[in-house]
Amino acid sequence: MVNPPEVPMDTAPVHPEYPVRTKRLRLRPVRVDDLEAVYAHRSLPEVALYLPHEPHTREVTAQTLRRLIAGESLAAPGDWLGLAVETEVGRVVGEVFLRRDDREPATGEVGFAFHPDVWATGIATEAVTAALDIAFDSFGWHRVYGVCDVRNIASAALMRRIGMRHEAVMRRNSYLKNDWCNDSMFAVLATEWRRTPPRSADERAVDAAAATFFSAFTRAGGEPVNPDAARPVLAPGAVIERVDADGRVDRRGAEEFLASRRSPPRGGEPADGDVFEVSWTTMIAAGRALRGSLIFRRGVRDGVPFTGWSRVALQLRPATGAWLVESLTWTDEPDTP
């Protein structure tokens, strides 16, 4: 048996050099003057839905900030480091958290919360990726895990997207908001994080095209979906096909498809809903990209909430500095009320 390296429990991780910069963001320790920005998202019911607290009052947010500021050094096991996520224009749009495990000092937990204005923009993915870089490269942690309610499909998708592995479902693991909840655990090791090969420019461009397409049908900040936002990544003559359970194909051109999503027929597609790309595979060869995606859907149809899954196949071709969707085929699994 190989013994794990000994890490003294009283050795605090070093700080990275703040601010930690990414392509679009700056990460830095939360400050007292972040109160209004943090309260702006912590007070929202949709943000607090799967968090272990109700929507914050301003005073509760102030207390939370004071507690995070006091634990900034992660000096004690169980301490949380709270980092504000700041855009290029100086707006704080969310937070990422790192917690030093209270039993194993070489292990830590990651958490995050973001304003709905930046959901489905890639900002959360960018920020949480930077947090894991800090955990492994600055703090020297061996393993980082994240835990979310099994119903929190968006957070689970984010952790999968950055390369964390789904390790377990812990049944009735946490008692939150008057109910026992099932939790999903994701994790990644330092050795896995560092050896992940960088994605090619074409792979990143395909990722960006898919994200733009699916985000056009996902609400941000409670606003209606904006199907026209998908138009920039649709190739001229793009074809959209839906295959029903009996194998019948509904084939539409891009403009007809977008028009149908703006004004869905009564009894047709829901006017109020979200889609999340949960997992995917991409293959690029012979000047084309094929992407297969598993999509989680949720919304309201005729006043009744529902969830469901879809499988989507996209074919993309390269354009100047980007990739465009030239065909998309999807099929829906039965909805669950």
Short mmCIF file of C-alpha atoms in Angstrom, two decimals:
data_model
loop_
_atom_site.label_atom_id
_atom_site.label_comp_id
_atom_site.label_asym_id
_atom_site.label_seq_id
_atom_site.Cartn_x
_atom_site.Cartn_y
_atom_site.Cartn_z
CA MET A 1 0.00 0.00 0.00
CA VAL A 2 1.26 3.46 -0.88
CA ASN A 3 0.71 5.97 1.89
CA PRO A 4 -0.72 9.35 0.84
CA PRO A 5 1.57 12.35 1.16
CA GLU A 6 1.46 13.92 4.59
CA VAL A 7 -0.03 17.40 4.57
CA PRO A 8 0.06 19.12 7.96
CA MET A 9 -3.44 20.07 9.06
CA ASP A 10 -2.25 23.49 10.18
CA THR A 11 -0.71 24.36 6.81
CA ALA A 12 -2.93 26.88 5.05
CA PRO A 13 -2.97 26.95 1.26
CA VAL A 14 -1.21 29.90 -0.34
CA HIS A 15 -3.20 32.55 -2.13
CA PRO A 16 -3.09 32.85 -5.88
CA GLU A 17 -2.13 36.26 -7.17
CA TYR A 18 -5.38 38.22 -7.23
CA PRO A 19 -7.22 38.95 -9.35
CA VAL A 20 -7.25 35.62 -11.18
CA ARG A 21 -7.93 36.52 -14.81
CA THR A 22 -9.68 34.47 -17.47
CA LYS A 23 -10.68 35.46 -20.98
CA ARG A 24 -13.71 37.46 -19.83
CA LEU A 25 -13.58 37.49 -16.05
CA ARG A 26 -11.69 38.38 -12.90
CA LEU A 27 -11.91 36.30 -9.72
CA ARG A 28 -11.02 37.92 -6.40
CA PRO A 29 -11.99 37.54 -2.73
CA VAL A 30 -15.43 38.86 -1.87
CA ARG A 31 -15.49 42.25 -0.15
CA VAL A 32 -17.92 44.11 2.06
CA ASP A 33 -18.76 46.44 -0.83
CA ASP A 34 -19.99 43.45 -2.89
CA LEU A 35 -23.12 43.38 -0.73
CA GLU A 36 -25.60 44.76 -3.27
CA ALA A 37 -24.25 42.70 -6.17
CA VAL A 38 -24.24 39.44 -4.19
CA TYR A 39 -27.65 40.17 -2.69
CA ALA A 40 -28.98 40.74 -6.24
CA HIS A 41 -28.61 37.03 -7.06
CA ARG A 42 -28.77 35.40 -3.61
CA SER A 43 -32.20 36.96 -3.05
CA LEU A 44 -33.72 35.33 -6.14
CA PRO A 45 -35.91 32.21 -5.66
CA GLU A 46 -34.56 30.59 -8.84
CA VAL A 47 -30.98 30.91 -7.54
CA ALA A 48 -31.83 29.62 -4.06
CA LEU A 49 -33.98 26.74 -5.37
CA TYR A 50 -31.34 24.03 -4.88
CA LEU A 51 -29.14 25.85 -2.37
CA PRO A 52 -29.27 25.04 1.37
CA HIS A 53 -30.98 28.31 2.21
CA GLU A 54 -34.04 30.31 1.33
CA PRO A 55 -33.69 33.48 -0.77
CA HIS A 56 -31.51 35.86 1.21
CA THR A 57 -32.51 39.01 2.94
CA ARG A 58 -29.96 41.81 2.69
CA GLU A 59 -28.91 41.22 6.29
CA VAL A 60 -28.33 37.50 5.73
CA THR A 61 -26.17 38.32 2.71
CA ALA A 62 -24.18 40.77 4.84
CA GLN A 63 -23.64 38.08 7.48
CA THR A 64 -22.53 35.60 4.80
CA LEU A 65 -20.01 38.05 3.37
CA ARG A 66 -18.56 38.72 6.81
CA ARG A 67 -18.17 34.99 7.39
CA LEU A 68 -16.49 34.44 4.00
CA ILE A 69 -14.14 37.36 4.51
CA ALA A 70 -13.11 35.99 7.91
CA GLY A 71 -12.27 32.60 6.35
CA GLU A 72 -10.41 33.99 3.36
CA SER A 73 -7.15 32.18 4.06
CA LEU A 74 -8.70 28.69 4.33
CA ALA A 75 -6.55 28.39 7.44
CA ALA A 76 -8.87 25.98 9.23
CA PRO A 77 -10.36 22.73 7.94
CA GLY A 78 -13.90 23.35 6.77
CA ASP A 79 -13.27 27.02 5.88
CA TRP A 80 -14.83 28.38 2.71
CA LEU A 81 -13.03 30.75 0.34
CA GLY A 82 -15.55 32.93 -1.48
CA LEU A 83 -14.43 34.52 -4.75
CA ALA A 84 -16.45 37.18 -6.52
CA VAL A 85 -16.80 36.67 -10.28
CA GLU A 86 -16.41 40.05 -11.95
CA THR A 87 -16.91 40.85 -15.64
CA GLU A 88 -14.72 43.15 -17.71
CA VAL A 89 -17.01 46.08 -16.91
CA GLY A 90 -16.66 45.48 -13.17
CA ARG A 91 -20.05 43.87 -12.51
CA VAL A 92 -20.09 41.01 -9.98
CA VAL A 93 -22.31 38.35 -11.58
CA GLY A 94 -21.75 35.44 -9.24
CA GLU A 95 -19.52 33.62 -6.81
CA VAL A 96 -17.36 30.52 -6.79
CA PHE A 97 -16.36 28.80 -3.56
CA LEU A 98 -13.58 26.49 -2.47
CA ARG A 99 -13.80 24.63 0.84
CA ARG A 100 -10.89 22.91 2.51
CA ASP A 101 -12.12 19.48 3.54
CA ASP A 102 -12.46 19.13 7.30
CA ARG A 103 -11.01 15.60 7.31
CA GLU A 104 -8.51 15.48 4.45
CA PRO A 105 -6.48 18.68 3.87
CA ALA A 106 -5.41 17.64 0.38
CA THR A 107 -9.05 17.47 -0.71
CA GLY A 108 -11.52 20.27 -1.26
CA GLU A 109 -14.99 21.11 -2.47
CA VAL A 110 -16.10 23.54 -5.16
CA GLY A 111 -19.41 25.41 -5.20
CA PHE A 112 -20.91 28.22 -7.25
CA ALA A 113 -23.88 30.55 -7.67
CA PHE A 114 -24.59 32.98 -10.52
CA HIS A 115 -27.11 35.63 -11.47
CA PRO A 116 -29.67 34.37 -14.02
CA ASP A 117 -28.56 37.15 -16.38
CA VAL A 118 -25.44 35.11 -17.17
CA TRP A 119 -26.95 31.63 -17.24
CA ALA A 120 -26.27 29.85 -20.55
CA THR A 121 -23.50 32.32 -21.49
CA GLY A 122 -20.47 30.17 -20.59
CA ILE A 123 -19.48 32.54 -17.80
CA ALA A 124 -20.17 29.98 -15.05
CA THR A 125 -18.12 27.35 -16.89
CA GLU A 126 -15.23 29.79 -17.30
CA ALA A 127 -15.32 30.82 -13.64
CA VAL A 128 -15.58 27.32 -12.15
CA THR A 129 -12.76 26.13 -14.41
CA ALA A 130 -10.60 28.93 -13.00
CA ALA A 131 -11.55 27.91 -9.46
CA LEU A 132 -10.31 24.37 -10.09
CA ASP A 133 -7.07 25.76 -11.52
CA ILE A 134 -6.63 27.60 -8.20
CA ALA A 135 -7.43 24.46 -6.20
CA PHE A 136 -4.89 22.30 -8.01
CA ASP A 137 -2.17 24.75 -9.03
CA SER A 138 -2.17 27.26 -6.16
CA PHE A 139 -3.41 25.14 -3.26
CA GLY A 140 -1.90 21.84 -4.41
CA TRP A 141 -5.02 19.83 -3.68
CA HIS A 142 -5.19 16.19 -4.70
CA ARG A 143 -8.94 15.95 -5.35
CA VAL A 144 -11.83 18.36 -5.76
CA TYR A 145 -15.47 17.34 -5.53
CA GLY A 146 -18.79 19.08 -6.02
CA VAL A 147 -22.24 18.13 -4.74
CA CYS A 148 -25.62 19.18 -6.10
CA ASP A 149 -29.24 18.14 -5.72
CA VAL A 150 -30.03 15.45 -8.33
CA ARG A 151 -32.74 17.76 -9.70
CA ASN A 152 -30.20 20.49 -10.37
CA ILE A 153 -29.55 19.46 -13.96
CA ALA A 154 -27.80 22.72 -14.91
CA SER A 155 -25.16 22.45 -12.17
CA ALA A 156 -24.59 18.78 -12.94
CA ALA A 157 -24.13 19.61 -16.62
CA LEU A 158 -21.59 22.30 -15.77
CA MET A 159 -19.51 19.93 -13.66
CA ARG A 160 -19.58 17.31 -16.41
CA ARG A 161 -18.67 19.97 -18.96
CA ILE A 162 -15.47 20.97 -17.18
CA GLY A 163 -14.36 17.35 -16.83
CA MET A 164 -15.59 16.28 -13.39
CA ARG A 165 -16.67 12.66 -13.14
CA HIS A 166 -20.08 11.61 -11.75
CA GLU A 167 -19.16 9.35 -8.85
CA ALA A 168 -22.29 8.71 -6.84
CA VAL A 169 -25.89 9.46 -6.01
CA MET A 170 -26.31 9.78 -2.27
CA ARG A 171 -29.93 8.94 -1.49
CA ARG A 172 -31.74 11.12 1.04
CA ASN A 173 -28.40 12.59 1.97
CA SER A 174 -29.27 16.13 3.02
CA TYR A 175 -32.25 17.56 4.84
CA LEU A 176 -33.06 20.85 3.15
CA LYS A 177 -36.17 22.95 3.18
CA ASN A 178 -38.25 20.40 5.08
CA ASP A 179 -37.37 17.42 2.93
CA TRP A 180 -34.69 14.77 2.53
CA CYS A 181 -32.90 15.29 -0.77
CA ASN A 182 -30.87 13.03 -3.06
CA ASP A 183 -27.44 14.45 -3.95
CA SER A 184 -25.12 13.82 -6.89
CA MET A 185 -21.37 13.89 -6.31
CA PHE A 186 -18.87 14.83 -9.00
CA ALA A 187 -15.09 14.84 -8.62
CA VAL A 188 -11.80 15.20 -10.46
CA LEU A 189 -8.23 14.36 -9.43
CA ALA A 190 -5.25 16.65 -9.89
CA THR A 191 -3.62 14.12 -12.21
CA GLU A 192 -6.75 14.03 -14.38
CA TRP A 193 -7.11 17.80 -14.44
CA ARG A 194 -3.52 18.45 -15.50
CA ARG A 195 -3.32 15.81 -18.18
CA THR A 196 -6.55 16.80 -19.93
CA PRO A 197 -5.40 17.66 -23.46
CA PRO A 198 -6.31 21.15 -24.60
CA ARG A 199 -9.24 21.27 -26.98
CA SER A 200 -8.39 22.30 -30.51
CA ALA A 201 -9.57 25.59 -31.99
CA ASP A 202 -12.11 23.67 -34.11
CA GLU A 203 -13.45 21.81 -31.07
CA ARG A 204 -13.82 25.05 -29.15
CA ALA A 205 -15.60 26.64 -32.13
CA VAL A 206 -18.03 23.70 -32.35
CA ASP A 207 -18.65 24.00 -28.59
CA ALA A 208 -19.38 27.71 -29.02
CA ALA A 209 -21.81 27.10 -31.90
CA ALA A 210 -23.72 24.44 -29.96
CA ALA A 211 -23.83 26.65 -26.85
CA THR A 212 -25.18 29.58 -28.89
CA PHE A 213 -27.86 27.41 -30.48
CA PHE A 214 -29.12 25.81 -27.27
CA SER A 215 -28.92 29.01 -25.21
CA ALA A 216 -31.35 30.63 -27.68
CA PHE A 217 -34.01 28.31 -26.25
CA THR A 218 -33.06 28.78 -22.60
CA ARG A 219 -34.43 31.64 -20.55
CA ALA A 220 -32.01 34.11 -18.98
CA GLY A 221 -33.15 36.18 -16.04
CA GLY A 222 -36.72 34.93 -16.39
CA GLU A 223 -37.10 36.53 -19.81
CA PRO A 224 -38.77 34.69 -22.73
CA VAL A 225 -36.55 32.62 -24.97
CA ASN A 226 -35.11 34.36 -28.01
CA PRO A 227 -35.01 31.88 -30.92
CA ASP A 228 -33.55 34.51 -33.25
CA ALA A 229 -30.34 34.39 -31.19
CA ALA A 230 -29.65 31.02 -32.89
CA ARG A 231 -29.62 32.54 -36.37
CA PRO A 232 -25.89 33.52 -36.39
CA VAL A 233 -24.84 29.86 -36.06
CA LEU A 234 -27.25 28.47 -38.66
CA ALA A 235 -25.76 27.93 -42.11
CA PRO A 236 -27.68 29.17 -45.18
CA GLY A 237 -30.14 26.45 -46.12
CA ALA A 238 -29.90 24.75 -42.72
CA VAL A 239 -32.49 22.03 -42.15
CA ILE A 240 -34.10 21.18 -38.80
CA GLU A 241 -35.81 17.81 -38.37
CA ARG A 242 -37.89 16.44 -35.56
CA VAL A 243 -38.54 12.70 -35.45
CA ASP A 244 -41.57 11.66 -33.41
CA ALA A 245 -42.07 8.40 -31.51
CA ASP A 246 -43.59 6.74 -34.59
CA GLY A 247 -40.69 7.69 -36.82
CA ARG A 248 -42.50 10.49 -38.65
CA VAL A 249 -40.21 13.36 -39.66
CA ASP A 250 -41.18 17.03 -39.48
CA ARG A 251 -38.60 18.82 -41.66
CA ARG A 252 -38.31 22.60 -41.68
CA GLY A 253 -35.96 25.24 -42.98
CA ALA A 254 -34.19 27.42 -40.44
CA GLU A 255 -36.50 30.43 -40.80
CA GLU A 256 -39.65 28.32 -40.58
CA PHE A 257 -38.27 26.57 -37.50
CA LEU A 258 -37.35 29.83 -35.76
CA ALA A 259 -40.77 31.29 -36.54
CA SER A 260 -42.46 28.24 -35.01
CA ARG A 261 -40.45 28.64 -31.82
CA ARG A 262 -41.36 32.30 -31.54
CA SER A 263 -45.09 31.56 -31.81
CA PRO A 264 -45.63 27.91 -30.95
CA PRO A 265 -49.03 26.49 -31.94
CA ARG A 266 -51.54 25.77 -29.22
CA GLY A 267 -50.86 22.33 -27.83
CA GLY A 268 -47.44 22.27 -29.53
CA GLU A 269 -44.09 23.19 -28.10
CA PRO A 270 -44.21 24.94 -24.71
CA ALA A 271 -43.95 28.72 -24.71
CA ASP A 272 -42.23 28.68 -21.33
CA GLY A 273 -39.27 26.34 -20.94
CA ASP A 274 -35.53 25.72 -20.82
CA VAL A 275 -33.12 23.30 -22.46
CA PHE A 276 -29.71 22.21 -21.15
CA GLU A 277 -27.04 20.28 -23.04
CA VAL A 278 -26.11 17.73 -20.36
CA SER A 279 -23.61 15.53 -22.22
CA TRP A 280 -22.22 15.35 -25.73
CA THR A 281 -19.65 13.84 -28.06
CA THR A 282 -18.02 15.61 -31.01
CA MET A 283 -16.22 14.11 -33.99
CA ILE A 284 -14.47 16.28 -36.57
CA ALA A 285 -13.35 14.76 -39.86
CA ALA A 286 -13.36 15.49 -43.58
CA GLY A 287 -14.38 19.11 -43.12
CA ARG A 288 -17.48 18.35 -41.07
CA ALA A 289 -18.29 18.08 -37.37
CA LEU A 290 -20.86 15.67 -35.95
CA ARG A 291 -22.12 16.34 -32.44
CA GLY A 292 -24.47 14.11 -30.51
CA SER A 293 -26.09 15.70 -27.45
CA LEU A 294 -28.32 14.62 -24.59
CA ILE A 295 -30.67 17.48 -23.74
CA PHE A 296 -32.70 18.01 -20.57
CA ARG A 297 -35.93 19.99 -21.04
CA ARG A 298 -38.17 21.60 -18.47
CA GLY A 299 -41.07 23.97 -18.80
CA VAL A 300 -44.78 24.56 -18.47
CA ARG A 301 -47.36 23.29 -20.95
CA ASP A 302 -51.01 24.27 -20.53
CA GLY A 303 -50.21 25.43 -17.01
CA VAL A 304 -48.66 22.08 -15.98
CA PRO A 305 -44.90 21.81 -15.23
CA PHE A 306 -43.02 19.04 -17.04
CA THR A 307 -39.51 17.70 -17.58
CA GLY A 308 -38.13 15.54 -20.35
CA TRP A 309 -35.09 14.43 -22.32
CA SER A 310 -34.16 14.80 -25.98
CA ARG A 311 -31.41 13.40 -28.16
CA VAL A 312 -30.01 15.77 -30.73
CA ALA A 313 -27.64 15.18 -33.66
CA LEU A 314 -26.00 18.23 -35.23
CA GLN A 315 -23.89 18.43 -38.36
CA LEU A 316 -21.73 21.51 -38.68
CA ARG A 317 -19.40 22.88 -41.32
CA PRO A 318 -16.58 25.39 -40.98
CA ALA A 319 -17.03 29.06 -41.80
CA THR A 320 -14.66 31.97 -41.37
CA GLY A 321 -13.48 31.69 -37.77
CA ALA A 322 -16.52 29.65 -36.74
CA TRP A 323 -18.62 26.55 -37.37
CA LEU A 324 -22.23 26.68 -38.54
CA VAL A 325 -25.06 24.19 -38.05
CA GLU A 326 -26.19 22.87 -41.45
CA SER A 327 -28.53 20.19 -40.13
CA LEU A 328 -30.06 19.21 -36.82
CA THR A 329 -32.21 16.20 -36.01
CA TRP A 330 -33.83 15.58 -32.66
CA THR A 331 -36.20 13.18 -30.97
CA ASP A 332 -37.98 13.64 -27.64
CA GLU A 333 -38.45 11.05 -24.96
CA PRO A 334 -41.82 11.13 -23.15
CA ASP A 335 -42.28 14.05 -20.78
CA THR A 336 -42.58 13.57 -17.04
CA PRO A 337 -45.09 15.81 -15.22
#
